[in-house]
Short mmCIF file of C-alpha atoms in Angstrom, two decimals:
data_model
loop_
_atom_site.label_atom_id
_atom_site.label_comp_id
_atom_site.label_asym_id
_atom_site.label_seq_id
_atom_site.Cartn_x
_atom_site.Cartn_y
_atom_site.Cartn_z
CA UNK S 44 11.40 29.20 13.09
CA UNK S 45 13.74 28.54 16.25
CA UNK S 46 16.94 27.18 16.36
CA UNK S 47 15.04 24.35 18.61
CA UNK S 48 12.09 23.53 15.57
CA UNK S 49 14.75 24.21 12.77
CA UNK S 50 17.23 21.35 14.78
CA UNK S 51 14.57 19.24 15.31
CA UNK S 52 12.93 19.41 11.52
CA UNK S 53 16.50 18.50 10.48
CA UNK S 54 16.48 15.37 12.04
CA UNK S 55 12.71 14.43 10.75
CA UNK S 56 13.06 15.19 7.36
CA UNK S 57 17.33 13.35 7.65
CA UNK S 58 15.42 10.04 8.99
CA UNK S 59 12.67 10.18 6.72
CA UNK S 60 14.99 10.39 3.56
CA UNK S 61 16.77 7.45 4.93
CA UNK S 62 13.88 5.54 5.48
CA UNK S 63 12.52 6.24 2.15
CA UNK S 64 16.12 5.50 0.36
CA UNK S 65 16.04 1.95 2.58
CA UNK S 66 12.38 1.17 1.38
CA UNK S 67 13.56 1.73 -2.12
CA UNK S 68 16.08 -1.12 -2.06
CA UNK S 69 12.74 -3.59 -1.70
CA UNK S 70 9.71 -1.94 -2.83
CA UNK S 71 10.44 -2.95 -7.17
CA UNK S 72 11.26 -6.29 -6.36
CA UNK S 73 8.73 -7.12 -3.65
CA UNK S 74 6.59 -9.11 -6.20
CA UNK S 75 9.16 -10.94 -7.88
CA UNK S 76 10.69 -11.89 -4.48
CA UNK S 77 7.90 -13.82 -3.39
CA UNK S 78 6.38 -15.54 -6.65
CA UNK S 79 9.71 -16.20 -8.09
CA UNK S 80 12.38 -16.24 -5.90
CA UNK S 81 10.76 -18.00 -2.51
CA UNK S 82 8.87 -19.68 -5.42
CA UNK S 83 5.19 -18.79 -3.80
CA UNK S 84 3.43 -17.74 -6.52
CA UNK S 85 2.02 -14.69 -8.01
CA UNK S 86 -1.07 -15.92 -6.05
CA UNK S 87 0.56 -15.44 -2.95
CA UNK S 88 2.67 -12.26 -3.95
CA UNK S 89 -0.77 -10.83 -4.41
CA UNK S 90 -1.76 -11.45 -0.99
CA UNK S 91 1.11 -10.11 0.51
CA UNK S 92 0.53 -7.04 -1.78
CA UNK S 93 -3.25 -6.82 -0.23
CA UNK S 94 -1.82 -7.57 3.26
CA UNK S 95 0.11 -4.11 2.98
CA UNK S 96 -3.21 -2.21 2.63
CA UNK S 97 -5.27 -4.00 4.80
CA UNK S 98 -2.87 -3.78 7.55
CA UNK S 99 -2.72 -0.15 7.27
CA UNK S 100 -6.62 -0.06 6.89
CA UNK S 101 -6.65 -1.71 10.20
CA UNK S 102 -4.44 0.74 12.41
CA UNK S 103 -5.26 4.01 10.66
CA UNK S 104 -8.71 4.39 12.20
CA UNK S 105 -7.56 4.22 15.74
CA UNK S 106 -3.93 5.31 15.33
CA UNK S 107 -4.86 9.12 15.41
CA UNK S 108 -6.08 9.55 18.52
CA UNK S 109 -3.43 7.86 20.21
CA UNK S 110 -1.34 9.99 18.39
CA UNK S 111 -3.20 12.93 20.22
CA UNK S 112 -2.89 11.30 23.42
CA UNK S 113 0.47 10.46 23.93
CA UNK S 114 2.21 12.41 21.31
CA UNK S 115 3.49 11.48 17.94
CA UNK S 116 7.28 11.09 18.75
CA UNK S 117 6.83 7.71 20.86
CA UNK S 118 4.17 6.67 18.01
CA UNK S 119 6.76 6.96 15.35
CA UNK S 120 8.96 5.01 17.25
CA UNK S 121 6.77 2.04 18.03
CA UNK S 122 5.70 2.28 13.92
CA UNK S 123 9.42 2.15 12.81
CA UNK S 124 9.87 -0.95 15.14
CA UNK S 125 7.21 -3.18 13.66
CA UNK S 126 8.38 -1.61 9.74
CA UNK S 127 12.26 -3.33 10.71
CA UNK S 128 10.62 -6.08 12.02
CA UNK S 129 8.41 -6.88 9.40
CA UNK S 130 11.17 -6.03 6.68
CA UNK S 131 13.73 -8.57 8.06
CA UNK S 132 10.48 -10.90 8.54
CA UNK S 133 10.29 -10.99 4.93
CA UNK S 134 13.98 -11.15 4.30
CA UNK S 135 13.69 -14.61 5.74
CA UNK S 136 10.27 -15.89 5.26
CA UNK S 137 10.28 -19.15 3.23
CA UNK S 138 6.65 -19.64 3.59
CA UNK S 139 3.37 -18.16 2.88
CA UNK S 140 2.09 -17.55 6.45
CA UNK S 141 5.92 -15.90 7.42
CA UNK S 142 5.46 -13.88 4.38
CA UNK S 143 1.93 -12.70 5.02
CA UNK S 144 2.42 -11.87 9.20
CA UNK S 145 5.87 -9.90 8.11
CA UNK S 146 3.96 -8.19 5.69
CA UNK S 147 1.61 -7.42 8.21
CA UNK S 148 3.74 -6.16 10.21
CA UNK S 149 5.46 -3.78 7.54
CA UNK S 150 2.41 -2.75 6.65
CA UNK S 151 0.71 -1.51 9.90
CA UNK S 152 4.25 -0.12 10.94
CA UNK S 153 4.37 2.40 8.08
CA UNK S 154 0.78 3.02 8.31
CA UNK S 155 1.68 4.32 12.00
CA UNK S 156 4.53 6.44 10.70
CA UNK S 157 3.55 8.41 7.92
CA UNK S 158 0.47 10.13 9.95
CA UNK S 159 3.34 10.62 13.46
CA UNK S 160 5.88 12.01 11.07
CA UNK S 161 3.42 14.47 9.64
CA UNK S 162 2.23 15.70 13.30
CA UNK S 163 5.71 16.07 13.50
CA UNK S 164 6.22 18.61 11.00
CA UNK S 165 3.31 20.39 11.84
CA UNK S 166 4.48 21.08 15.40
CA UNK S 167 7.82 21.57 14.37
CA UNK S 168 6.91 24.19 11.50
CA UNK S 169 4.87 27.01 11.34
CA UNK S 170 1.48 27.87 9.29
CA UNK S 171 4.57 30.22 7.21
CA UNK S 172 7.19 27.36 6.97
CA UNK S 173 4.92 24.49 7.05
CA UNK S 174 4.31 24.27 2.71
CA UNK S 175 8.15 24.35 2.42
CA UNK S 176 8.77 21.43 5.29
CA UNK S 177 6.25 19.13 3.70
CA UNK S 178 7.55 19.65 -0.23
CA UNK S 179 10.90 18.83 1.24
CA UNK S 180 9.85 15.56 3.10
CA UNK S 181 7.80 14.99 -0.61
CA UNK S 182 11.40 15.71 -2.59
CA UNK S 183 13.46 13.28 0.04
CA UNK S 184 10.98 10.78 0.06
CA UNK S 185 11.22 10.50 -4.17
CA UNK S 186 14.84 11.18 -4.40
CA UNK S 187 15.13 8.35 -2.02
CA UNK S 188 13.11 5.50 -3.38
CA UNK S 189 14.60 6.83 -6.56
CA UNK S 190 18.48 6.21 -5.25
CA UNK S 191 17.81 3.27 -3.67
CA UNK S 192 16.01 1.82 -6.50
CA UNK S 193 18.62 2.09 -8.30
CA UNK S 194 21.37 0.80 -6.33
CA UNK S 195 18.71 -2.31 -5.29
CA UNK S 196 18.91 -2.89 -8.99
CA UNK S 197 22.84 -3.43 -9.05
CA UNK S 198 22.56 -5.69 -6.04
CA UNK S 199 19.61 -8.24 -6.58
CA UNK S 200 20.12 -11.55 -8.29
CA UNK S 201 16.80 -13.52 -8.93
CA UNK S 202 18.57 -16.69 -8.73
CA UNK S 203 20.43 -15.87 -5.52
CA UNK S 204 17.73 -15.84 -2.50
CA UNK S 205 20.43 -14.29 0.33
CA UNK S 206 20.90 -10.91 -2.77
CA UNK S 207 17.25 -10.01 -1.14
CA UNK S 208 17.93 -11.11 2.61
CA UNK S 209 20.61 -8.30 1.88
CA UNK S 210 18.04 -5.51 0.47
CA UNK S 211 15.56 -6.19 2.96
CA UNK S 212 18.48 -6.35 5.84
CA UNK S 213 19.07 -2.62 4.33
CA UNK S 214 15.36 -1.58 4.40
CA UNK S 215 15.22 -2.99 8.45
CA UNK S 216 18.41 -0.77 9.05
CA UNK S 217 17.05 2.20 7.89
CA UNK S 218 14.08 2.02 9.54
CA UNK S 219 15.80 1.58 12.67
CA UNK S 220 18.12 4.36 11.88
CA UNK S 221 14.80 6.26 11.43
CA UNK S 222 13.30 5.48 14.71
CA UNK S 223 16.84 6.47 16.19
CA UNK S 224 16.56 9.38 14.68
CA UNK S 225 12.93 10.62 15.93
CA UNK S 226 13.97 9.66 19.16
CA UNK S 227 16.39 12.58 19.77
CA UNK S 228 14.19 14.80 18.36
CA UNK S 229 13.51 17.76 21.03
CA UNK S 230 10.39 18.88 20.29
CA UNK S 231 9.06 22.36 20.77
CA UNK S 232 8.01 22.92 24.60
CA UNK S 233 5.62 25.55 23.55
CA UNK S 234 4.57 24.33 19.74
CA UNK S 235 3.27 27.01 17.46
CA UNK S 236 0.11 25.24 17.20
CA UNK S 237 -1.54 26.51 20.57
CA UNK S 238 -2.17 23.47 23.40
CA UNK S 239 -0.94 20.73 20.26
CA UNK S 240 -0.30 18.64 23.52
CA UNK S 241 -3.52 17.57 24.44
CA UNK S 242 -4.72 15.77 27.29
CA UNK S 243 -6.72 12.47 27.21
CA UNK S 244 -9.88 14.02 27.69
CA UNK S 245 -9.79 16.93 24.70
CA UNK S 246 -8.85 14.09 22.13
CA UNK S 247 -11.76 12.65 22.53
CA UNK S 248 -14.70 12.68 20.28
CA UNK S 249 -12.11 13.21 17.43
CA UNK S 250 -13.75 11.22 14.83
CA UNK S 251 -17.07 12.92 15.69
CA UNK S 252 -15.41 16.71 15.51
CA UNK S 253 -13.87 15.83 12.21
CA UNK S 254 -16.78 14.33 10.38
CA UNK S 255 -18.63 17.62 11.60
CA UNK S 256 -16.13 20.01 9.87
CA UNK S 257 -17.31 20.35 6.07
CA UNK S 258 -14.31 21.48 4.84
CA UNK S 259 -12.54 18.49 6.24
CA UNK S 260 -15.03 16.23 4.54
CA UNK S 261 -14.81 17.54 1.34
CA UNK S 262 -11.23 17.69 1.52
CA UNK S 263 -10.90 13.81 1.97
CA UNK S 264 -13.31 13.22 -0.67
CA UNK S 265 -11.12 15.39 -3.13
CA UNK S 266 -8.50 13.05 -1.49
CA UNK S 267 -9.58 9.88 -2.23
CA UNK S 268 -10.21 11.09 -5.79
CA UNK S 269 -6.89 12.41 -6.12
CA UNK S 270 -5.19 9.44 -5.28
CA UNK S 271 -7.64 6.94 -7.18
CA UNK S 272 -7.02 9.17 -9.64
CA UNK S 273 -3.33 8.83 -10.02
CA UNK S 274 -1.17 7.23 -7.36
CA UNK S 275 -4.19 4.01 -7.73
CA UNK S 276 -2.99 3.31 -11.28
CA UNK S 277 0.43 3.20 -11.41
CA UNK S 278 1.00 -0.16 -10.79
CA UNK S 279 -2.28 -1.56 -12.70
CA UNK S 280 -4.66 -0.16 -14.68
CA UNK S 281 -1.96 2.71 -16.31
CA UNK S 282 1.25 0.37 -16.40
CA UNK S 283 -1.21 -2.84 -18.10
CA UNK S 284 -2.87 0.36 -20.91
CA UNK S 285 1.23 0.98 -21.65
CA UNK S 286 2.44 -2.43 -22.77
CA UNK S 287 -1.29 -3.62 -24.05
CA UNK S 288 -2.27 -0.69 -25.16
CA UNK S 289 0.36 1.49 -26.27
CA UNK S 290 2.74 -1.56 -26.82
CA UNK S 291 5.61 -0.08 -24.77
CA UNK S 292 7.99 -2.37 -23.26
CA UNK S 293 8.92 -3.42 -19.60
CA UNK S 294 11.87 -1.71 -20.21
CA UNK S 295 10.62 1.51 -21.48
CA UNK S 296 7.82 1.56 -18.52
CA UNK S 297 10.92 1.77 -16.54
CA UNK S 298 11.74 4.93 -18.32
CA UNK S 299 8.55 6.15 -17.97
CA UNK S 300 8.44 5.42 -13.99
CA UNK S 301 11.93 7.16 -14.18
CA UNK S 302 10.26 10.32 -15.57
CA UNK S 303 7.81 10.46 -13.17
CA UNK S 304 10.55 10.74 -10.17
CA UNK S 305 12.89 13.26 -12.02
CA UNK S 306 10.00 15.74 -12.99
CA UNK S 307 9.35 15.46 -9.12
CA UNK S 308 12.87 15.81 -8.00
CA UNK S 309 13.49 18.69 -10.87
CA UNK S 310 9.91 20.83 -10.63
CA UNK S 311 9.82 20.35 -6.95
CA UNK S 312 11.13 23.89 -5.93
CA UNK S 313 10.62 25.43 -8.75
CA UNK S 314 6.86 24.46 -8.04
CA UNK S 315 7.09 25.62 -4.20
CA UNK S 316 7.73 28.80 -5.32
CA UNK S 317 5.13 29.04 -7.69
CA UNK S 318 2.27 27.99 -5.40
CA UNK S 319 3.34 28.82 -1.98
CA UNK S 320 1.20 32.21 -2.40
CA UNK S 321 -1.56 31.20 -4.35
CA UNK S 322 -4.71 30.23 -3.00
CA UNK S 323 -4.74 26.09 -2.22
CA UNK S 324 -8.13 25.03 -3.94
CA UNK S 325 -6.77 26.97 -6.92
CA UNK S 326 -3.26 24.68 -7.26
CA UNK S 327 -5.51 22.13 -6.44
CA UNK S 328 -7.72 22.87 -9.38
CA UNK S 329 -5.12 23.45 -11.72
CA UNK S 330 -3.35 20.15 -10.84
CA UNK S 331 -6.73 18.42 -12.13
CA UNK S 332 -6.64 19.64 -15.23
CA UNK S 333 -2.28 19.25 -15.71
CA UNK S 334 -4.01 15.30 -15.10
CA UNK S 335 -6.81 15.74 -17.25
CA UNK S 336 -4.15 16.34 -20.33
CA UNK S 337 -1.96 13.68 -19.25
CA UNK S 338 -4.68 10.56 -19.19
CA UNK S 339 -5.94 12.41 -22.96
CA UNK S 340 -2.67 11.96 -23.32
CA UNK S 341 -2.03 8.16 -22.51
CA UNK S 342 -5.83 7.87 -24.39
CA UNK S 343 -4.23 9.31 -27.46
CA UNK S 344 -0.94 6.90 -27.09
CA UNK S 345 -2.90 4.19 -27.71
CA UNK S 346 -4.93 5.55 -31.26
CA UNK S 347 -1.51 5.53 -33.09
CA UNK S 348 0.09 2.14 -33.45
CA UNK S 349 1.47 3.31 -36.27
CA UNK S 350 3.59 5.91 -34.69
CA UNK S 351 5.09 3.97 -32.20
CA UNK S 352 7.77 6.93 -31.31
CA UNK S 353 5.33 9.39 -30.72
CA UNK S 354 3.58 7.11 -28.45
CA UNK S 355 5.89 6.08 -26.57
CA UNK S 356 6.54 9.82 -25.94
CA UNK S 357 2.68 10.74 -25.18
CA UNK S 358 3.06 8.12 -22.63
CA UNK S 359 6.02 8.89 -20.94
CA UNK S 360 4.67 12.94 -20.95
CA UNK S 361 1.58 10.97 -19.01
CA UNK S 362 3.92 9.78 -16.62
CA UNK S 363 5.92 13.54 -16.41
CA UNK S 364 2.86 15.16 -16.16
CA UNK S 365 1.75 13.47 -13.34
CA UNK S 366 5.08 13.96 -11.15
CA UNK S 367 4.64 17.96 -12.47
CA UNK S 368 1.12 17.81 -10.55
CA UNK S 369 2.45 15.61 -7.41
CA UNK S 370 4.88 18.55 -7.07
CA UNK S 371 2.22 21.19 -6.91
CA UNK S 372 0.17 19.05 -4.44
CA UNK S 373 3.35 17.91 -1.88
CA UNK S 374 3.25 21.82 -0.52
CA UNK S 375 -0.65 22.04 -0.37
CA UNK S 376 -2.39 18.99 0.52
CA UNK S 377 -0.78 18.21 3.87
CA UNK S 378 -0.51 21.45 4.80
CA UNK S 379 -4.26 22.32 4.29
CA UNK S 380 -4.82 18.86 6.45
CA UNK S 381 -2.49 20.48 9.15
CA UNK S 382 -4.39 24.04 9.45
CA UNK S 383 -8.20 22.72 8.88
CA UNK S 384 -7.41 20.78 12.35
CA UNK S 385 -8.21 22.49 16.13
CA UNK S 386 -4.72 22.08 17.81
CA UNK S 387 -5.97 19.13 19.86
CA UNK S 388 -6.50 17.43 16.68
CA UNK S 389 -3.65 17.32 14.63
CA UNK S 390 -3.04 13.44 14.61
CA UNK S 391 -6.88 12.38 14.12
CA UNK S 392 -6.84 15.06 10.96
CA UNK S 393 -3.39 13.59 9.47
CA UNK S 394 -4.12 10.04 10.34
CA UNK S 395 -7.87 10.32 8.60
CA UNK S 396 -6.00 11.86 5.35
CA UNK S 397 -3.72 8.93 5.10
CA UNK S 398 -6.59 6.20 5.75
CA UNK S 399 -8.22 7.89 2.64
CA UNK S 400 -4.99 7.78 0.82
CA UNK S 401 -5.14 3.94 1.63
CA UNK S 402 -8.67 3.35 0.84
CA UNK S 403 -7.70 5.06 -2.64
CA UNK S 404 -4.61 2.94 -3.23
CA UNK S 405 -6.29 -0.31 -2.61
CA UNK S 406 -9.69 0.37 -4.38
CA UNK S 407 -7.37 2.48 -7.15
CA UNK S 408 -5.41 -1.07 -8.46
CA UNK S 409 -9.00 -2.89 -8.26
CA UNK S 410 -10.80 -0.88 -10.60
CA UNK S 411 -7.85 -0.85 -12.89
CA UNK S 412 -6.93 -4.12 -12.88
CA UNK S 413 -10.24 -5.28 -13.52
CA UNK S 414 -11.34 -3.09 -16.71
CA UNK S 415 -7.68 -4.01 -17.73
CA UNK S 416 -8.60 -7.76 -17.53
CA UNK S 417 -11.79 -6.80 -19.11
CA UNK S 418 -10.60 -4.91 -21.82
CA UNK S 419 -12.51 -2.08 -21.35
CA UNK S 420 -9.80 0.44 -22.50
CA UNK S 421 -11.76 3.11 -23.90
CA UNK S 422 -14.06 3.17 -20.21
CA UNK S 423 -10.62 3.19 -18.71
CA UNK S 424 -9.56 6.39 -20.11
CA UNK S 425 -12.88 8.39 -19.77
CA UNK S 426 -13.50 7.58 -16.23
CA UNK S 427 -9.95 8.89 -15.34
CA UNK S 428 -10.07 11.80 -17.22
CA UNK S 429 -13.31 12.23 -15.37
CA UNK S 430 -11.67 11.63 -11.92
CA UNK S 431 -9.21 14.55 -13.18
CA UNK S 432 -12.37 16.71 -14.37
CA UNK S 433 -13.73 16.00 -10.75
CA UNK S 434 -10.48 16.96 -8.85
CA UNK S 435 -10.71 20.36 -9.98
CA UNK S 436 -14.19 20.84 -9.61
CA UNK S 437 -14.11 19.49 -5.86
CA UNK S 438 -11.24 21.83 -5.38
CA UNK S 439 -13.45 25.07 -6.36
CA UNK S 440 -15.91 23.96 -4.45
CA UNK S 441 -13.76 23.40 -1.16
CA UNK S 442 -12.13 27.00 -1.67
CA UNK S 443 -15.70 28.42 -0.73
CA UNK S 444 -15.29 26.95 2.76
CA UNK S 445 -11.42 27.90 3.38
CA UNK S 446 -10.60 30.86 5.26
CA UNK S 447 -7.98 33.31 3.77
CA UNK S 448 -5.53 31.95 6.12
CA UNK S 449 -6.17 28.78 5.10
CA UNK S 450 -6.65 29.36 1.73
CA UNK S 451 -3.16 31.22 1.66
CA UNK S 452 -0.94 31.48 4.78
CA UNK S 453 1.90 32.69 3.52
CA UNK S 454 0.11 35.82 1.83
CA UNK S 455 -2.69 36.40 5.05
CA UNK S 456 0.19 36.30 7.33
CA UNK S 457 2.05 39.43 5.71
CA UNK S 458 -1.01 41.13 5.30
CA UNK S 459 -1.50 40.78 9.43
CA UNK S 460 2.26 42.12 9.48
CA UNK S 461 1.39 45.07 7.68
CA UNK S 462 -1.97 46.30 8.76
CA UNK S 463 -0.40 47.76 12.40
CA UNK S 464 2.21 49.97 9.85
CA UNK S 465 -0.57 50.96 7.64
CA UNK S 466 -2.49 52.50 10.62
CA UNK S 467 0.45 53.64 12.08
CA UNK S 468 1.05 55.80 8.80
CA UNK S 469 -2.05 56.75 8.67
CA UNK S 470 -1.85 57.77 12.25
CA UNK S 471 1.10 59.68 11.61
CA UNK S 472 -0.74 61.60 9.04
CA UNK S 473 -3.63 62.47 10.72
CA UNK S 474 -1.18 63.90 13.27
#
């Protein structure tokens, strides 16, 4: 890397750490906010919850290609404006139409920044560098929803409405401070992904270029599994089978969240180092099964009322397990994303990934919520560790379509570096 990419990385990865330590201020309290404090109802917290995704599910179809038109920088900008807009706009909503339009607007302005700040870190990163800069934007993004949930804790009052004008006066800062940020960002004149800067007519036809590459396909399928899988259940199907199931409390669901973020923030680099020169579908297989063993494990939490401490430990191992596996996936999804795309396609590629990611974490919650209104426990448990079973066989089966540079970077780029010195030698032999 330059001096120029190194400077300019800095800056991404400083602004998105902020953001993500601002979002953590509002994002545990976003449901009690509005169907307890504003006194809305869990009716309408639920709609503002669905407004998030479909907002995002809106803009992510068409938000690629504009990101391949004009550039990601002045994208990211525009997305962080409508985030600190929408943020404050539910700071001081009072009503359920002020509530949904500034959710709206939160929602569609961090749908536009997550796919500009990974187009971002692609051009500012090489295929070498570019596992490393996307487990560290993973690790600052945890560590700061983590912090700031935490300090959002010691600052919110149910009974005191202006306690949450104040966290989500914090969340609007810091997205500003992030869209300050990636403003004085330099970036590269001559990117090290060949003609990244395309003009309008070579981004065109993106959607039809992407659903034509295979490998691309199958890799958003293995997506939208991944995150069903997982990241869907969090919040319902997983967190209702702990305190119905497993008989857990509120309290101790806490704990288990906690676990999740400190195996993430502990394993991350340890992980990097692991996986950065192994082949990609492989980590990606292996992370399916690490998931298979942790639903068996939740499964198992809930055949032993009796044992109530060992239960509550099976589940919170579910939890652990699944940050263990996030960690292996932070330096290996995105990047894949990032090298499966021709250069004029960078934004289409990230900005399909995250529309996946969306579709997963709305239809994720559904399916959960519903068997966990239903009951249906036992179904619950099988068709995740199913999802898990299916992660790793998608992943074997996309590894016959990578290349060995995509496959491994790291390992195929040392191997170019050494071929011209192993014919040299051999040259000087023959001589």
């Amino acid at each position: 890397m330059t001096t120029a990419m190194g400077a300019a990385l800095r800056r991404i990865q400083l602004g998105n750490a902020l953001s993500a330590f601002g979002n953590g201020f509002t994002v545990p309290f976003l449901f009690v906010y509005v169907s307890q404090v504003r006194g809305l109802g869990a009716s309408t917290a639920g709609i503002v919850l669905a407004t998030f995704a479909m907002a995002a599910l809106l803009v992510l179809p068409f938000i690629g290609r504009v990101i391949d038109r004009r550039g990601p920088l002045p994208v990211a900008v525009a997305g962080t404006v409508s985030a600190a807009v929408g943020s404050m706009g539910l700071g001081l909503a009072d009503s359920q139409e002020l509530v949904v339009a500034a959710a709206a607007a939160l929602g569609a302005g961090i749908a536009v920044i997550q796919p500009s700040l990974a187009t971002m870190i692609v051009w500012c990163s090489t295929t070498a560098t570019r596992s490393r800069a996307f487990a560290m934007q993973f690790f600052l993004n945890n560590l700061g929803l983590g912090v700031g949930g935490l300090l959002g804790g010691q600052l919110v009052d149910t009974s005191n409405a202006g306690s949450f004008v104040r966290l989500f006066a914090i969340e609007a800062v810091m997205f500003l401070v992030l869209g300050a940020t990636v403003a004085t960002v330099r970036l590269p004149r001559v990117p090290k992904v060949e003609d990244a800067i395309p003009t309008d007519e070579s981004a065109k036809g993106g959607w039809r270029a992407l659903v034509a590459d295979r490998a691309m396909v199958q890799l958003l399928v293995l997506g939208f599994v991944m995150f069903f899988a997982c990241y869907g259940q969090f919040e319902s199907g997983l967190a209702a089978f702990a305190v119905e199931v497993t008989r857990i409390s509120p309290a101790t669901l806490g704990m288990a969240l906690a676990a999740n973020t400190a195996a993430i923030v502990l394993a991350q680099f340890l992980m990097l180092k692991l996986v950065e020169r192994r082949r990609r579908s492989r980590v990606i297989a292996v992370v399916g099964l690490i998931w298979t063993v942790a639903w068996l494990a939740a499964g198992v939490s809930g055949l032993i009322p009796g044992a109530h401490t060992l239960a509550t430990t099976l589940l919170i191992s579910t939890y652990a397990l699944f940050g263990l596996g996030e960690s292996m996936l932070s330096p290996t999804m995105a990047p894949l994303v990032a090298d499966l795309a021709p250069p004029r396609l960078v934004g289409q590629y990230n900005s399909a990934f995250a529309l996946v990611k969306q579709l997963a974490l709305a239809a994720g919650p559904a399916a959960g919520g519903m068997m966990a209104g239903a009951g249906m426990y036992t179904a619950y448990i099988v068709l995740l560790v199913v999802c898990s079973l299916g992660i790793t066989v998608l992943a074997l089966r996309l590894g016959r379509r990578l290349t060995p540079a995509q496959e491994n970077p790291l390992r195929h780029t040392v191997v170019q570096r050494r071929v011209p010195a192993d014919r040299d030698d051999r040259d000087l032999v023959a001589a």
